[in-house]
PDB file of N, CA and C in Angstrom:
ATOM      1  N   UNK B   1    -174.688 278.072 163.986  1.00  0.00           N
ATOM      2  CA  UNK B   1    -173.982 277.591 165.121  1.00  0.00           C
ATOM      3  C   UNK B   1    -172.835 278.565 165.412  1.00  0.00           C
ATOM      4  N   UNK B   2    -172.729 278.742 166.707  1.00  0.00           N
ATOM      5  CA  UNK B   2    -171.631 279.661 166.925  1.00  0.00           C
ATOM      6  C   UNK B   2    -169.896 279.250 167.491  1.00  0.00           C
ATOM      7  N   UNK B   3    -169.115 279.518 167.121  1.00  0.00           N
ATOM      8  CA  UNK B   3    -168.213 279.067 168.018  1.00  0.00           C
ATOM      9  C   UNK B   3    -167.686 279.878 169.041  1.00  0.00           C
ATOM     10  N   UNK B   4    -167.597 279.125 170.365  1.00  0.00           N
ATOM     11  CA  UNK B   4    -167.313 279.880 171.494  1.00  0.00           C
ATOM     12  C   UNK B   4    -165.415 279.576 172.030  1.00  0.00           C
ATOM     13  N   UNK B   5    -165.199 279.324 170.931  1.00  0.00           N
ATOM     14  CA  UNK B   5    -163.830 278.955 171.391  1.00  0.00           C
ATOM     15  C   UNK B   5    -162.982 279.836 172.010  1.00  0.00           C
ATOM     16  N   UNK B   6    -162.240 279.906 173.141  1.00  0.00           N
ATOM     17  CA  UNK B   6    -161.643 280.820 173.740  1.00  0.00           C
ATOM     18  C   UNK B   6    -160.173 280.599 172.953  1.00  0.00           C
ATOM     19  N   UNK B   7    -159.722 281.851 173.231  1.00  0.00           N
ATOM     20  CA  UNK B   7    -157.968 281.729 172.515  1.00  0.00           C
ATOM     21  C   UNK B   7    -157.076 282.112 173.554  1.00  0.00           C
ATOM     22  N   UNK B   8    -156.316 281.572 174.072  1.00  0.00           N
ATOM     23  CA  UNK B   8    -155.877 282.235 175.484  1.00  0.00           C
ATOM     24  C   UNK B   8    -154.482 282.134 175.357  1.00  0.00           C
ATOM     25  N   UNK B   9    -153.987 283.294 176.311  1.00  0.00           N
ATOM     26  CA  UNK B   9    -152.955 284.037 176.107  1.00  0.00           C
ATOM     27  C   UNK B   9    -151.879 282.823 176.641  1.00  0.00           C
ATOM     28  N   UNK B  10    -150.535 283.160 176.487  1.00  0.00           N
ATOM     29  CA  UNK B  10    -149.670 282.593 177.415  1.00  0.00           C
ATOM     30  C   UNK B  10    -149.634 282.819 178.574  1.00  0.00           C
ATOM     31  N   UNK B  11    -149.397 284.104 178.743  1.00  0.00           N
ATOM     32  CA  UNK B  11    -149.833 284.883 180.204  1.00  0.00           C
ATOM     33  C   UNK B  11    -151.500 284.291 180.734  1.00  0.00           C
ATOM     34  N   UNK B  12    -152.266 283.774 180.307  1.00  0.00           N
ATOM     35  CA  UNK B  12    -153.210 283.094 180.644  1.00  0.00           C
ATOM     36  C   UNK B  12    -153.603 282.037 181.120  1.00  0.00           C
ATOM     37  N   UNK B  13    -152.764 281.358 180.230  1.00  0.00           N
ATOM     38  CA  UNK B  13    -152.280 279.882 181.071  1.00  0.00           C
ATOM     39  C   UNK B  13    -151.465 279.588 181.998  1.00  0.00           C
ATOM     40  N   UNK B  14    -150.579 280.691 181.775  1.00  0.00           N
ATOM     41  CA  UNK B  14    -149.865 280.943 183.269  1.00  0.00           C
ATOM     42  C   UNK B  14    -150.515 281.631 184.580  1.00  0.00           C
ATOM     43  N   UNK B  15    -151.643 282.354 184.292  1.00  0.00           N
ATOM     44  CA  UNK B  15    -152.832 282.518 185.238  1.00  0.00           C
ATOM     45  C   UNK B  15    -153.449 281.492 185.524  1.00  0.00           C
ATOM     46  N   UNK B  16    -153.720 280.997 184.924  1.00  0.00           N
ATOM     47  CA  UNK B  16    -155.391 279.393 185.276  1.00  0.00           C
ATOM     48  C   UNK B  16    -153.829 278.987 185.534  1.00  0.00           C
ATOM     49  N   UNK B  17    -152.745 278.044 185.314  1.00  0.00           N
ATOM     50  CA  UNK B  17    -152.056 277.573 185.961  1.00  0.00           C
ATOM     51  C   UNK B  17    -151.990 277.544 187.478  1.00  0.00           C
ATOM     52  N   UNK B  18    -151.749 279.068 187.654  1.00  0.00           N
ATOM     53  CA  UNK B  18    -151.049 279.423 188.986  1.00  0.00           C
ATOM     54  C   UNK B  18    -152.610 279.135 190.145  1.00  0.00           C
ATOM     55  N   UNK B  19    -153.564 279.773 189.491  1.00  0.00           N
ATOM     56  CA  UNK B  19    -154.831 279.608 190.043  1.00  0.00           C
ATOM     57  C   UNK B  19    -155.369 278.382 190.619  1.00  0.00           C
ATOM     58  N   UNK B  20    -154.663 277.309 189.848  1.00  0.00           N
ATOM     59  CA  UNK B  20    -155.503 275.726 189.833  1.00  0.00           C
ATOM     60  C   UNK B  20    -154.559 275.590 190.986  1.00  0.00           C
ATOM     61  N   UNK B  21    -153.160 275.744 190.846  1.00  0.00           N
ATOM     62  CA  UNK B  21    -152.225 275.418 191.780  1.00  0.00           C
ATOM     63  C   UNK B  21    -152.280 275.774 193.536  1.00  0.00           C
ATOM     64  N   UNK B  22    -152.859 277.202 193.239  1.00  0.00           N
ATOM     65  CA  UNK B  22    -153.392 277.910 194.710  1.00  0.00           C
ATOM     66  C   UNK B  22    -154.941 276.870 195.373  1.00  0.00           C
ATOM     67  N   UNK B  23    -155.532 276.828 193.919  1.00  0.00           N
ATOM     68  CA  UNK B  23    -156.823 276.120 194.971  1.00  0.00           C
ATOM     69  C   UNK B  23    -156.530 274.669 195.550  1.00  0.00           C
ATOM     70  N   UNK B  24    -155.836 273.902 194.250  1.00  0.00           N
ATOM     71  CA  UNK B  24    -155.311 272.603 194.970  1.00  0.00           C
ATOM     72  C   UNK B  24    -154.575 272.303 196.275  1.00  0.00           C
ATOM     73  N   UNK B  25    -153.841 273.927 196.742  1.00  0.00           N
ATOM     74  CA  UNK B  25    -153.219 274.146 198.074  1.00  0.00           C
ATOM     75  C   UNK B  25    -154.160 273.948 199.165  1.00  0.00           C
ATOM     76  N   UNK B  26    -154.996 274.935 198.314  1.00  0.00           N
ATOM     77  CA  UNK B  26    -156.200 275.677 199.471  1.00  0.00           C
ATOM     78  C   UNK B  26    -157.211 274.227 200.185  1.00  0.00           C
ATOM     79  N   UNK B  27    -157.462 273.754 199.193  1.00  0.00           N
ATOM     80  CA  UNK B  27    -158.182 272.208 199.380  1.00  0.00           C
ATOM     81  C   UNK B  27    -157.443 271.215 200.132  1.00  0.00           C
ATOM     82  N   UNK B  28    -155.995 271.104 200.397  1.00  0.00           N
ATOM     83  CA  UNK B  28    -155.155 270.533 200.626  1.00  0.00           C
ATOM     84  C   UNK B  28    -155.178 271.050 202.013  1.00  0.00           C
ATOM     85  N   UNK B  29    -155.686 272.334 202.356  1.00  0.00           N
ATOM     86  CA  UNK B  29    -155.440 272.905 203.802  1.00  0.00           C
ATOM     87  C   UNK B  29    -156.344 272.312 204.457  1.00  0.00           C
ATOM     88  N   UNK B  30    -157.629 272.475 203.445  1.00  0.00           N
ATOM     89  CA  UNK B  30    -158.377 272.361 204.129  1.00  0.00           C
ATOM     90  C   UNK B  30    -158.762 271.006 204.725  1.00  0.00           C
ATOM     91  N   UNK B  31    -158.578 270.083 204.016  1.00  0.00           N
ATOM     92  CA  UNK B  31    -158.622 268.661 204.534  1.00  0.00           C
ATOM     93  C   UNK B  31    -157.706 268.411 205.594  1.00  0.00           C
ATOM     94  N   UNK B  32    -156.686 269.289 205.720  1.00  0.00           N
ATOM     95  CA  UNK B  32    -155.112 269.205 206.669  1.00  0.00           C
ATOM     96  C   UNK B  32    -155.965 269.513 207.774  1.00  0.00           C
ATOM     97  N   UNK B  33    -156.764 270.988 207.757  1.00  0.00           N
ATOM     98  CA  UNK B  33    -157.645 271.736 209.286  1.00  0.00           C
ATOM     99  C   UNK B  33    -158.743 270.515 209.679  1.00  0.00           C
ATOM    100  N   UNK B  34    -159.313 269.950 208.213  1.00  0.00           N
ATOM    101  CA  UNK B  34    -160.717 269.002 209.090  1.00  0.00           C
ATOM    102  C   UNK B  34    -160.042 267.750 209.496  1.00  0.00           C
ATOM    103  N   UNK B  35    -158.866 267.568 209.499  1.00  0.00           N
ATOM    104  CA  UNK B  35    -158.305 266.052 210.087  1.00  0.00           C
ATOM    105  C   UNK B  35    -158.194 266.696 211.373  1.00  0.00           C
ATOM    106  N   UNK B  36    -157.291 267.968 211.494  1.00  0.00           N
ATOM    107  CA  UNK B  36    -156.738 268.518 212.718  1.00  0.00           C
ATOM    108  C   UNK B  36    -157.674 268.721 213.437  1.00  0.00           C
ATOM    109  N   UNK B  37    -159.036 269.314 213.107  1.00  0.00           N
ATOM    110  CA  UNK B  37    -160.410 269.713 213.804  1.00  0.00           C
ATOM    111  C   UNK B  37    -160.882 267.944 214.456  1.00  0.00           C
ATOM    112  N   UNK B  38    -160.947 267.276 213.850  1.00  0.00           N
ATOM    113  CA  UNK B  38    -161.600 265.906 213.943  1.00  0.00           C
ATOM    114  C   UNK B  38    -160.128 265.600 215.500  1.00  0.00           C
ATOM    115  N   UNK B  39    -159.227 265.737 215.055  1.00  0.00           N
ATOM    116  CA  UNK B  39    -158.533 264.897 215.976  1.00  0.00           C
ATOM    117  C   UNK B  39    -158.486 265.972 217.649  1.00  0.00           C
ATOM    118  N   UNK B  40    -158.862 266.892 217.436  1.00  0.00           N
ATOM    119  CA  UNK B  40    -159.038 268.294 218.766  1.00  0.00           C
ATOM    120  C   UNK B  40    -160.675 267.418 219.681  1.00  0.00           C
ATOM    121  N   UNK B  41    -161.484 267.145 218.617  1.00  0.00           N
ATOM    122  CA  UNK B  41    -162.338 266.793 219.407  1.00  0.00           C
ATOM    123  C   UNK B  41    -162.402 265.821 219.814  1.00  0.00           C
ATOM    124  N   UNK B  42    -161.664 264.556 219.223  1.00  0.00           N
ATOM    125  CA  UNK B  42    -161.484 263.637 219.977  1.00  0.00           C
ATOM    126  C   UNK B  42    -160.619 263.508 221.309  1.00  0.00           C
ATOM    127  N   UNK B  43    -159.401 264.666 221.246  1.00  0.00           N
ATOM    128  CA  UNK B  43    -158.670 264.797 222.633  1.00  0.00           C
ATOM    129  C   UNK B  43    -159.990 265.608 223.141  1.00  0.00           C
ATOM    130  N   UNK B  44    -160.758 266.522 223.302  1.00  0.00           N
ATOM    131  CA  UNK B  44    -161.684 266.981 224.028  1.00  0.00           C
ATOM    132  C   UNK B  44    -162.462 266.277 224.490  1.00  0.00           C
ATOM    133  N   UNK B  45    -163.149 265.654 224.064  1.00  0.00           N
ATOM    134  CA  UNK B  45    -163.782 264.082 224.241  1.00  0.00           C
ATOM    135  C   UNK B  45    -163.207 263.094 225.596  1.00  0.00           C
ATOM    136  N   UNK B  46    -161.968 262.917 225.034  1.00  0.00           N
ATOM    137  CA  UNK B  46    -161.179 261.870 225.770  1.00  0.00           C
ATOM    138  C   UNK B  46    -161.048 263.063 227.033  1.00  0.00           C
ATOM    139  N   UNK B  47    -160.357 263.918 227.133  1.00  0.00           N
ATOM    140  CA  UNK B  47    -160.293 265.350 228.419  1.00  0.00           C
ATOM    141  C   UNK B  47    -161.362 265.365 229.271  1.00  0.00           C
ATOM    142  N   UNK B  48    -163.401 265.002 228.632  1.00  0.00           N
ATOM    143  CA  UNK B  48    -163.914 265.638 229.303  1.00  0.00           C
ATOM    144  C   UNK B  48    -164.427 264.138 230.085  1.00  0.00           C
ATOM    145  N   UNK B  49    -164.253 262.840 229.152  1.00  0.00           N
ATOM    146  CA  UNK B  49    -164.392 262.233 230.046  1.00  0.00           C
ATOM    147  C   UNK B  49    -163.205 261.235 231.092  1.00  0.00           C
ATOM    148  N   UNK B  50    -162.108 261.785 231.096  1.00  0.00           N
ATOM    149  CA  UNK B  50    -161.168 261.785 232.086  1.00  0.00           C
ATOM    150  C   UNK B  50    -161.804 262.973 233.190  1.00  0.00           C
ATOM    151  N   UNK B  51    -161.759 264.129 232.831  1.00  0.00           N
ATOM    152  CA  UNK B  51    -162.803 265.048 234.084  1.00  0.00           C
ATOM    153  C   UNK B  51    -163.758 264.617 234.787  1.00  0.00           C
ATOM    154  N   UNK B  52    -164.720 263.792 234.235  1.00  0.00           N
ATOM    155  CA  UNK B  52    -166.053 263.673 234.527  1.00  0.00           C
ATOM    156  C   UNK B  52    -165.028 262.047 235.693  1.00  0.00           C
ATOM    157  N   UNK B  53    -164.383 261.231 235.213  1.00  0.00           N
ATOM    158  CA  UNK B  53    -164.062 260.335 235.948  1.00  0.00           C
ATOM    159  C   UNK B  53    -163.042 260.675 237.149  1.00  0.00           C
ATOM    160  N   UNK B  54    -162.601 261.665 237.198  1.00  0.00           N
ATOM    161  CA  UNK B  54    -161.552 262.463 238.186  1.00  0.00           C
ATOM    162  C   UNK B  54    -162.654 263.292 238.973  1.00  0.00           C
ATOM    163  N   UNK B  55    -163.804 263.587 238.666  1.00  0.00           N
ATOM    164  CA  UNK B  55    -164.674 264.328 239.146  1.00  0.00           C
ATOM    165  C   UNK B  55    -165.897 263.108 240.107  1.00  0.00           C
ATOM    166  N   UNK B  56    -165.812 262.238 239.727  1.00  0.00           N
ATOM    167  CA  UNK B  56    -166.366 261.350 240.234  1.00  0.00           C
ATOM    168  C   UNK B  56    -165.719 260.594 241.825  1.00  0.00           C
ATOM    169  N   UNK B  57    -163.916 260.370 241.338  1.00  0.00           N
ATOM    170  CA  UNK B  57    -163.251 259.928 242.242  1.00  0.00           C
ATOM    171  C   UNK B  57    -163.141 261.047 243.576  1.00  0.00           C
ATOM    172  N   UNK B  58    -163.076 261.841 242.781  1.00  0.00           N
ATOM    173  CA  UNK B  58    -163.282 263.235 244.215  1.00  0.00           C
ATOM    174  C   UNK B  58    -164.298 263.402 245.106  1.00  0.00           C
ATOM    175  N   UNK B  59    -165.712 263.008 244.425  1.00  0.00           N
ATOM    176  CA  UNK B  59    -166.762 263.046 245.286  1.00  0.00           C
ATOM    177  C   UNK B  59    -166.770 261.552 246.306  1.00  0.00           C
ATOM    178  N   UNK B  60    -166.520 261.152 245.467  1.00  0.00           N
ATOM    179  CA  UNK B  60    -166.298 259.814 245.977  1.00  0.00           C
ATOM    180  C   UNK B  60    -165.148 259.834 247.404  1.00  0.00           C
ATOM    181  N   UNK B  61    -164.024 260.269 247.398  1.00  0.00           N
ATOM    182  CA  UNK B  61    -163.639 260.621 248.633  1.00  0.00           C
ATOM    183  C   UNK B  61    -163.666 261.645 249.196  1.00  0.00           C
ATOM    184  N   UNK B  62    -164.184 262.322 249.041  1.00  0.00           N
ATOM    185  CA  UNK B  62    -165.041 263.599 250.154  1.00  0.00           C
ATOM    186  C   UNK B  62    -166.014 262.825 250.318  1.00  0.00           C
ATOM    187  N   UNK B  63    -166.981 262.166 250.163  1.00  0.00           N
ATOM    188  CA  UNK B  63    -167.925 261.334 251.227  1.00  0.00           C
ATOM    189  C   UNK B  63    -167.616 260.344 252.205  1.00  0.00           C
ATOM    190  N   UNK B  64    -166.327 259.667 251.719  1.00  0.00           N
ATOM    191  CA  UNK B  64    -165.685 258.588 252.395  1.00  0.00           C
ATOM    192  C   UNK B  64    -165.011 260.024 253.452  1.00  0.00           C
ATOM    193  N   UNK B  65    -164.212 260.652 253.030  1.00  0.00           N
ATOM    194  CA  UNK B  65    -163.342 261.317 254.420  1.00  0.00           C
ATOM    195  C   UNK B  65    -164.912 262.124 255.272  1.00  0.00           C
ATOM    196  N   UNK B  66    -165.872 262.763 255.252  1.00  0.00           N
ATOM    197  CA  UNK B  66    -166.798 263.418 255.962  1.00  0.00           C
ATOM    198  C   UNK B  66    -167.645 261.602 256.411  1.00  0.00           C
ATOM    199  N   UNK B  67    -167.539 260.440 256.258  1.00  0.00           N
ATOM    200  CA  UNK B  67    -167.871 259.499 257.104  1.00  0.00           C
ATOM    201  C   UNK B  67    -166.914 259.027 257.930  1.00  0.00           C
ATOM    202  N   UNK B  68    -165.645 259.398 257.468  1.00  0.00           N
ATOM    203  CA  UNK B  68    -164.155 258.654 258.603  1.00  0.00           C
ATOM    204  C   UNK B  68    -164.786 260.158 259.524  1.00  0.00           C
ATOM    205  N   UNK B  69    -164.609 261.754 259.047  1.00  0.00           N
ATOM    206  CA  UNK B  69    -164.750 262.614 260.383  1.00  0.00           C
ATOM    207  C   UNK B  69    -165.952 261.949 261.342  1.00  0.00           C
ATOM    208  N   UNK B  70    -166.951 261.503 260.878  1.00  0.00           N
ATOM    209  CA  UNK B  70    -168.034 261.028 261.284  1.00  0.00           C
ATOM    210  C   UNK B  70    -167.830 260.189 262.367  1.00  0.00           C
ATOM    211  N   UNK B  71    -167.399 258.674 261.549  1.00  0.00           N
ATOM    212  CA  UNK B  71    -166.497 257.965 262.328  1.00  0.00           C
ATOM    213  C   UNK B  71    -165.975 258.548 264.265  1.00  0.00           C
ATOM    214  N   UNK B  72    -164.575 258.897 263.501  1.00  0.00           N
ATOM    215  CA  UNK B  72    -163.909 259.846 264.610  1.00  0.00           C
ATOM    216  C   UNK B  72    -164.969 260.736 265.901  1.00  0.00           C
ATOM    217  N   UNK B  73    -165.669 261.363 265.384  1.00  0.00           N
ATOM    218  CA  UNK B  73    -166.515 261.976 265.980  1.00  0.00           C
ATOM    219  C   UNK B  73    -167.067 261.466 266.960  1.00  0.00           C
ATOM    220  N   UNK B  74    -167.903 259.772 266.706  1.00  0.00           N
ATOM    221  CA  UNK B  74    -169.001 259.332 267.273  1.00  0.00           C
ATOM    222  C   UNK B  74    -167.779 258.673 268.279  1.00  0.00           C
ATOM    223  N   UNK B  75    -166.994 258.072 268.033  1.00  0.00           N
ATOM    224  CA  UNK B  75    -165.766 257.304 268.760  1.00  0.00           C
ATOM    225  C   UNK B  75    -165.478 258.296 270.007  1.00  0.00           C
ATOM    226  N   UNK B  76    -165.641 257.911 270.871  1.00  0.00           N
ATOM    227  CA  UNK B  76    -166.110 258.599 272.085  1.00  0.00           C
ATOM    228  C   UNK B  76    -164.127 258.248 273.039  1.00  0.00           C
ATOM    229  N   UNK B  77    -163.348 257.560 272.805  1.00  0.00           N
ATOM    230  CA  UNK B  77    -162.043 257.037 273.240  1.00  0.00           C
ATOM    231  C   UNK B  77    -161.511 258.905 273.079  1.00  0.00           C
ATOM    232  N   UNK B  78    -161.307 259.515 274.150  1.00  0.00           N
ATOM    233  CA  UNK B  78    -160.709 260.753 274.293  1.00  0.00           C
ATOM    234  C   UNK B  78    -161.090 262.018 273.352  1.00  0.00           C
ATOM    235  N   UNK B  79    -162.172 261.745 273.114  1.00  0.00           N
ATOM    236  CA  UNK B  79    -163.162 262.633 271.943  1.00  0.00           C
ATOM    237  C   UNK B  79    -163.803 263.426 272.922  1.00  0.00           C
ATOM    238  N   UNK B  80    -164.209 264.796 272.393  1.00  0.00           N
ATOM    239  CA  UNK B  80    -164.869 265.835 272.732  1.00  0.00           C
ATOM    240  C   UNK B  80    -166.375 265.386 272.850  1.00  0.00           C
ATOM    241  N   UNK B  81    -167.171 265.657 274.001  1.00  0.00           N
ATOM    242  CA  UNK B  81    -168.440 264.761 273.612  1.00  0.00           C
ATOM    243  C   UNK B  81    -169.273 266.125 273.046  1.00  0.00           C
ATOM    244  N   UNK B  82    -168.579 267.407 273.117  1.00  0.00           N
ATOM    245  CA  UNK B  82    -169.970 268.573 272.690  1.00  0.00           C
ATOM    246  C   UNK B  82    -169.176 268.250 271.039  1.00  0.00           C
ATOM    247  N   UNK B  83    -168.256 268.166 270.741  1.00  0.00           N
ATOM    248  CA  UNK B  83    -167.818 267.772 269.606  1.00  0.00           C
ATOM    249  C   UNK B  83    -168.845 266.779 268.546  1.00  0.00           C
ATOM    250  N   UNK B  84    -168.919 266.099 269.303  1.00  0.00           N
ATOM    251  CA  UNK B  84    -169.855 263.712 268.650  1.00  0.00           C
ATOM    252  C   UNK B  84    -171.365 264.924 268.844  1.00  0.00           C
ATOM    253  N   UNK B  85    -171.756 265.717 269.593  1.00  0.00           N
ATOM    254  CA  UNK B  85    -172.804 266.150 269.545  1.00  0.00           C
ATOM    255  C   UNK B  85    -173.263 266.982 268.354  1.00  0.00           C
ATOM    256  N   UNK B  86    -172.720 267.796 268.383  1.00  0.00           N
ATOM    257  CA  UNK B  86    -172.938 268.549 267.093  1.00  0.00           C
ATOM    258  C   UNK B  86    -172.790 268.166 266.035  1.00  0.00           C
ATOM    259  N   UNK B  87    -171.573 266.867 265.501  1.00  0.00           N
ATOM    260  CA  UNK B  87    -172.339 266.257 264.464  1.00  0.00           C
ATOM    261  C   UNK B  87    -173.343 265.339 264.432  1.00  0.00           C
ATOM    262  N   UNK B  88    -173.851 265.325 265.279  1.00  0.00           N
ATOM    263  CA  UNK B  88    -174.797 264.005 265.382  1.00  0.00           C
ATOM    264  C   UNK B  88    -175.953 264.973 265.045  1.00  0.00           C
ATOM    265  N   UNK B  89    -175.841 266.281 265.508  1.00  0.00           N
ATOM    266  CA  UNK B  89    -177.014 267.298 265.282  1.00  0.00           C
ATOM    267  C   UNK B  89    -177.447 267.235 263.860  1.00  0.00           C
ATOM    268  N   UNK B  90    -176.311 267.245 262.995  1.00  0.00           N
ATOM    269  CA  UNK B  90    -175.968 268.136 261.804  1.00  0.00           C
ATOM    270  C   UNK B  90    -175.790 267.237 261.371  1.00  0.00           C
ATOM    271  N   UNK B  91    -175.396 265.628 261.169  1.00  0.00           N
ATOM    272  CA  UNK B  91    -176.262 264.605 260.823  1.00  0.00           C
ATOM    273  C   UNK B  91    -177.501 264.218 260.475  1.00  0.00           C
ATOM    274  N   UNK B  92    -178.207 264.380 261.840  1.00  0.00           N
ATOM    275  CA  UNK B  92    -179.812 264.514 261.767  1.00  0.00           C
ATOM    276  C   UNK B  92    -180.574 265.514 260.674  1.00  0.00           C
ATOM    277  N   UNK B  93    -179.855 266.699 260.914  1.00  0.00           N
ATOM    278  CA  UNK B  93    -180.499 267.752 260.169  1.00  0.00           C
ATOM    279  C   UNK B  93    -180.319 267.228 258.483  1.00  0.00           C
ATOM    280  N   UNK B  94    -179.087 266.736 258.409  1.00  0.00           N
ATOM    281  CA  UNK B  94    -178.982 266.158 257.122  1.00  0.00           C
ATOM    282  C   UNK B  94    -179.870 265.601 256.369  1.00  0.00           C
ATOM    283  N   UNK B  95    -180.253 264.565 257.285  1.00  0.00           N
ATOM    284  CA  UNK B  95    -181.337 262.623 257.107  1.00  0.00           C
ATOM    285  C   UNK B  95    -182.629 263.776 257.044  1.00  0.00           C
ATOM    286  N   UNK B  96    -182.893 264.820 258.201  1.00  0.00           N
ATOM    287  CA  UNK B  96    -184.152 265.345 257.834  1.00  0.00           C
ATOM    288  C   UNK B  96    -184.283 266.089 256.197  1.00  0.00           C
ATOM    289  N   UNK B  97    -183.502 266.709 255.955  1.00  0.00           N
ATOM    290  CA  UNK B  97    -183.496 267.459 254.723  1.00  0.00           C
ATOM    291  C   UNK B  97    -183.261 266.650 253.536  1.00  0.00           C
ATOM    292  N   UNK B  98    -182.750 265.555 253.718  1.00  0.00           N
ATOM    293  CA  UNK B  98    -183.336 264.427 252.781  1.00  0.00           C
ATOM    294  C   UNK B  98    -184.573 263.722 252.538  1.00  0.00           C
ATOM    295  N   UNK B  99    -185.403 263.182 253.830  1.00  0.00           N
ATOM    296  CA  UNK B  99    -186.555 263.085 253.902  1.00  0.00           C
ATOM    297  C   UNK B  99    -187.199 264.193 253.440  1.00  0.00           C
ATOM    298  N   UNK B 100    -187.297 265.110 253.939  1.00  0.00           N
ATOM    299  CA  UNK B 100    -188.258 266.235 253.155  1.00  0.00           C
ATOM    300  C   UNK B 100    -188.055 266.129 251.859  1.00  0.00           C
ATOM    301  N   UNK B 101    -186.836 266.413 251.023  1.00  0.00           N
ATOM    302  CA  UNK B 101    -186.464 265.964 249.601  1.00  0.00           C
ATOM    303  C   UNK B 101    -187.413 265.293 249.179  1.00  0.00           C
ATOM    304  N   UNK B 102    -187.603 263.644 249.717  1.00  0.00           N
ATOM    305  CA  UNK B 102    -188.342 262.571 249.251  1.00  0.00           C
ATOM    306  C   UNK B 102    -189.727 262.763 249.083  1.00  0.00           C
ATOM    307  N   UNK B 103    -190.232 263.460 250.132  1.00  0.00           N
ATOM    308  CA  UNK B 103    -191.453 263.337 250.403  1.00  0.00           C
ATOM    309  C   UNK B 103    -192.281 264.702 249.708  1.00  0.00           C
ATOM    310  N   UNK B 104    -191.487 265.638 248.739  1.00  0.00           N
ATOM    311  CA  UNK B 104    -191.676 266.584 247.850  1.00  0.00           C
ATOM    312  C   UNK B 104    -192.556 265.744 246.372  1.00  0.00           C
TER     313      UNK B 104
END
């Protein structure tokens, strides 16, 4: 049987000391970065769907204001009538290029 017993220096234990001490840091970071990582994606998360709902409200009134121009347009009370015409054109052309859409 052999013995493998190590004999270690003072200066040795003051190495593996200092060593254990650095990794216990290092481990310590690292759990510090994956909390910090975990909590980035949850504000990203929360960011993209505040975007996506700010992105929604926008379309949402750009269709409402291009039906008030609409509106305005067709309202004939001191309105341009080559004005009510051309969107009514470009209306149509609209409803057609949707139908075609459908019927693809």
């Amino acid at each position: 049987m052999y013995n493998f017993s190590v004999v270690m220096t003072e200066e040795d234990k003051k190495l593996l000391s200092s060593f254990e001490t650095r990794l216990r840091h290092l481990i310590f970071l690292h759990g510090e970065i994956k909390r910090e990582n975990a909590e980035l994606k949850r504000l990203l998360e929360d960011e993209r769907s505040n975007n996506e709902k700010i992105r929604a409200q926008y379309n949402d009134l750009e269709v409402r204001y291009t039906n008030l121009k609409t509106a305005m347009a067709i309202n004939l009370k001191g309105g341009d009538i080559k004005e009510t015409k051309l969107r009514l054109s470009k209306l149509v052309r609209e409803i057609d290029k949707c139908i075609a859409l459908m019927n693809e």
